[in-house]
């Protein structure tokens, strides 16, 4: 039996998925394809309308903005510096707090 000189797949950093593709989810791939200004505009619109509309609807719009920001954070996490990560997490915590207050308060 001849000896193999190939390193294992884990050592080369290649993915274990079929076809050699990455294990990205469908949403993550779609987020990467969107233009950054369009995504920023959608998030900004959700936050502004969520802050202006009272009650549950405002909280849900803020929740949608939080969900989009979490996905964007997950996509760019590996290339962010520590201060960038902390700032984005602080913004998410602030938005979560505001959305909870909007839903709970009358």
Short mmCIF file of N, CA, C and O in Angstrom, two decimals, residues 21-74:
data_model
loop_
_atom_site.label_atom_id
_atom_site.label_comp_id
_atom_site.label_asym_id
_atom_site.label_seq_id
_atom_site.Cartn_x
_atom_site.Cartn_y
_atom_site.Cartn_z
N UNK A 21 -17.47 23.58 -1.36
CA UNK A 21 -18.02 24.87 -0.99
C UNK A 21 -17.94 25.10 0.50
O UNK A 21 -17.56 24.24 1.27
N UNK A 22 -18.30 26.29 0.90
CA UNK A 22 -18.28 26.60 2.32
C UNK A 22 -19.61 26.23 2.94
O UNK A 22 -20.59 25.96 2.25
N UNK A 23 -19.66 26.26 4.25
CA UNK A 23 -20.86 25.87 4.98
C UNK A 23 -21.74 27.08 5.30
O UNK A 23 -22.48 27.07 6.26
N UNK A 24 -21.66 28.16 4.50
CA UNK A 24 -22.49 29.34 4.72
C UNK A 24 -23.96 29.01 4.55
O UNK A 24 -24.34 28.22 3.71
N UNK A 25 -24.77 29.67 5.33
CA UNK A 25 -26.20 29.50 5.16
C UNK A 25 -26.67 30.31 3.96
O UNK A 25 -25.96 31.18 3.45
N UNK A 26 -27.85 30.04 3.51
CA UNK A 26 -28.42 30.74 2.37
C UNK A 26 -28.55 32.24 2.67
O UNK A 26 -28.21 33.07 1.84
N UNK A 27 -29.00 32.59 3.89
CA UNK A 27 -29.17 33.99 4.23
C UNK A 27 -27.85 34.74 4.27
O UNK A 27 -27.75 35.88 3.84
N UNK A 28 -26.82 34.09 4.79
CA UNK A 28 -25.51 34.72 4.86
C UNK A 28 -24.98 35.00 3.46
O UNK A 28 -24.43 36.07 3.19
N UNK A 29 -25.16 34.06 2.56
CA UNK A 29 -24.72 34.26 1.18
C UNK A 29 -25.49 35.39 0.53
O UNK A 29 -24.92 36.20 -0.23
N UNK A 30 -26.78 35.48 0.79
CA UNK A 30 -27.60 36.56 0.21
C UNK A 30 -27.18 37.92 0.79
O UNK A 30 -27.17 38.92 0.08
N UNK A 31 -26.85 37.96 2.09
CA UNK A 31 -26.41 39.21 2.70
C UNK A 31 -25.12 39.71 2.09
O UNK A 31 -24.93 40.90 1.88
N UNK A 32 -24.21 38.79 1.81
CA UNK A 32 -22.94 39.18 1.19
C UNK A 32 -23.16 39.75 -0.21
O UNK A 32 -22.39 40.58 -0.67
N UNK A 33 -24.20 39.29 -0.89
CA UNK A 33 -24.46 39.74 -2.26
C UNK A 33 -25.13 41.11 -2.32
O UNK A 33 -25.07 41.78 -3.34
N UNK A 34 -25.78 41.53 -1.23
CA UNK A 34 -26.49 42.82 -1.24
C UNK A 34 -25.50 43.98 -1.21
O UNK A 34 -24.46 43.91 -0.56
N UNK A 35 -25.85 45.08 -1.87
CA UNK A 35 -25.01 46.29 -1.75
C UNK A 35 -25.11 46.84 -0.32
O UNK A 35 -26.19 46.86 0.28
N UNK A 36 -23.99 47.28 0.21
CA UNK A 36 -23.97 47.76 1.59
C UNK A 36 -24.89 48.95 1.83
O UNK A 36 -25.56 49.01 2.86
N UNK A 37 -24.96 49.93 0.92
CA UNK A 37 -25.88 51.04 1.16
C UNK A 37 -27.35 50.60 1.24
O UNK A 37 -28.12 51.15 2.01
N UNK A 38 -27.74 49.62 0.45
CA UNK A 38 -29.12 49.15 0.48
C UNK A 38 -29.43 48.49 1.82
O UNK A 38 -30.49 48.74 2.42
N UNK A 39 -28.52 47.67 2.31
CA UNK A 39 -28.73 47.00 3.59
C UNK A 39 -28.76 48.02 4.73
O UNK A 39 -29.60 47.94 5.62
N UNK A 40 -27.85 48.99 4.68
CA UNK A 40 -27.83 50.04 5.71
C UNK A 40 -29.13 50.85 5.67
O UNK A 40 -29.66 51.22 6.72
N UNK A 41 -29.65 51.11 4.48
CA UNK A 41 -30.90 51.84 4.36
C UNK A 41 -32.08 51.09 4.94
O UNK A 41 -32.93 51.68 5.61
N UNK A 42 -32.13 49.79 4.72
CA UNK A 42 -33.22 48.97 5.27
C UNK A 42 -33.14 48.95 6.79
O UNK A 42 -34.15 49.11 7.48
N UNK A 43 -31.95 48.76 7.33
CA UNK A 43 -31.78 48.74 8.79
C UNK A 43 -32.14 50.09 9.37
O UNK A 43 -32.87 50.18 10.38
N UNK A 44 -31.67 51.17 8.76
CA UNK A 44 -31.97 52.51 9.25
C UNK A 44 -33.46 52.80 9.20
O UNK A 44 -34.03 53.37 10.14
N UNK A 45 -34.12 52.41 8.12
CA UNK A 45 -35.57 52.62 8.01
C UNK A 45 -36.32 51.84 9.09
O UNK A 45 -37.24 52.38 9.71
N UNK A 46 -35.92 50.59 9.33
CA UNK A 46 -36.58 49.80 10.38
C UNK A 46 -36.39 50.43 11.76
O UNK A 46 -37.32 50.50 12.56
N UNK A 47 -35.19 50.94 12.03
CA UNK A 47 -34.93 51.57 13.33
C UNK A 47 -35.72 52.86 13.47
O UNK A 47 -36.38 53.08 14.50
N UNK A 48 -35.69 53.71 12.46
CA UNK A 48 -36.40 54.99 12.56
C UNK A 48 -37.91 54.81 12.68
O UNK A 48 -38.55 55.43 13.53
N UNK A 49 -38.48 53.97 11.84
CA UNK A 49 -39.93 53.74 11.91
C UNK A 49 -40.27 53.03 13.23
O UNK A 49 -41.29 53.33 13.86
N UNK A 50 -39.42 52.12 13.66
CA UNK A 50 -39.65 51.43 14.93
C UNK A 50 -39.62 52.38 16.12
O UNK A 50 -40.35 52.20 17.09
N UNK A 51 -38.78 53.41 16.04
CA UNK A 51 -38.73 54.40 17.12
C UNK A 51 -39.91 55.36 17.07
O UNK A 51 -40.36 55.86 18.10
N UNK A 52 -40.42 55.62 15.86
CA UNK A 52 -41.53 56.56 15.72
C UNK A 52 -42.89 55.93 15.99
O UNK A 52 -43.81 56.61 16.46
N UNK A 53 -43.05 54.66 15.68
CA UNK A 53 -44.32 53.97 15.87
C UNK A 53 -44.35 53.38 17.27
O UNK A 53 -43.42 52.70 17.69
N UNK A 54 -45.42 53.63 17.98
CA UNK A 54 -45.52 53.17 19.36
C UNK A 54 -46.05 51.74 19.43
O UNK A 54 -46.65 51.23 18.48
N UNK A 55 -45.81 51.10 20.55
CA UNK A 55 -46.40 49.80 20.83
C UNK A 55 -45.67 48.63 20.22
O UNK A 55 -44.46 48.65 19.96
N UNK A 56 -46.45 47.59 19.98
CA UNK A 56 -45.90 46.32 19.51
C UNK A 56 -45.33 46.44 18.10
O UNK A 56 -44.29 45.84 17.79
N UNK A 57 -45.96 47.23 17.25
CA UNK A 57 -45.48 47.37 15.87
C UNK A 57 -44.07 47.98 15.86
O UNK A 57 -43.18 47.51 15.14
N UNK A 58 -43.86 48.99 16.67
CA UNK A 58 -42.54 49.59 16.77
C UNK A 58 -41.51 48.61 17.29
O UNK A 58 -40.38 48.54 16.81
N UNK A 59 -41.91 47.83 18.28
CA UNK A 59 -41.01 46.82 18.82
C UNK A 59 -40.66 45.74 17.81
O UNK A 59 -39.52 45.27 17.74
N UNK A 60 -41.65 45.36 17.00
CA UNK A 60 -41.38 44.35 15.96
C UNK A 60 -40.46 44.88 14.88
O UNK A 60 -39.59 44.15 14.38
N UNK A 61 -40.63 46.14 14.50
CA UNK A 61 -39.72 46.73 13.51
C UNK A 61 -38.30 46.83 14.06
O UNK A 61 -37.33 46.57 13.35
N UNK A 62 -38.18 47.21 15.33
CA UNK A 62 -36.86 47.22 15.94
C UNK A 62 -36.29 45.80 16.02
O UNK A 62 -35.10 45.60 15.85
N UNK A 63 -37.15 44.83 16.27
CA UNK A 63 -36.70 43.43 16.29
C UNK A 63 -36.19 42.99 14.93
O UNK A 63 -35.20 42.26 14.83
N UNK A 64 -36.86 43.44 13.86
CA UNK A 64 -36.39 43.11 12.51
C UNK A 64 -35.02 43.74 12.26
O UNK A 64 -34.13 43.11 11.67
N UNK A 65 -34.85 44.98 12.71
CA UNK A 65 -33.55 45.64 12.56
C UNK A 65 -32.48 44.90 13.36
O UNK A 65 -31.34 44.73 12.88
N UNK A 66 -32.82 44.44 14.55
CA UNK A 66 -31.87 43.69 15.37
C UNK A 66 -31.48 42.39 14.67
O UNK A 66 -30.30 42.03 14.63
N UNK A 67 -32.45 41.71 14.09
CA UNK A 67 -32.15 40.47 13.37
C UNK A 67 -31.21 40.69 12.20
O UNK A 67 -30.26 39.93 11.99
N UNK A 68 -31.46 41.75 11.44
CA UNK A 68 -30.57 42.07 10.32
C UNK A 68 -29.17 42.42 10.80
O UNK A 68 -28.17 41.98 10.22
N UNK A 69 -29.09 43.19 11.88
CA UNK A 69 -27.78 43.56 12.40
C UNK A 69 -27.02 42.35 12.94
O UNK A 69 -25.80 42.28 12.81
N UNK A 70 -27.73 41.41 13.55
CA UNK A 70 -27.07 40.19 14.03
C UNK A 70 -26.49 39.40 12.85
O UNK A 70 -25.37 38.89 12.92
N UNK A 71 -27.25 39.31 11.77
CA UNK A 71 -26.74 38.59 10.59
C UNK A 71 -25.52 39.30 9.99
O UNK A 71 -24.55 38.65 9.62
N UNK A 72 -25.57 40.62 9.92
CA UNK A 72 -24.43 41.37 9.39
C UNK A 72 -23.22 41.20 10.31
O UNK A 72 -22.09 41.03 9.84
N UNK A 73 -23.47 41.21 11.61
CA UNK A 73 -22.39 41.00 12.57
C UNK A 73 -21.76 39.62 12.40
O UNK A 73 -20.54 39.48 12.43
N UNK A 74 -22.58 38.62 12.19
CA UNK A 74 -22.07 37.26 12.01
C UNK A 74 -21.24 37.14 10.74
O UNK A 74 -20.22 36.45 10.71
#
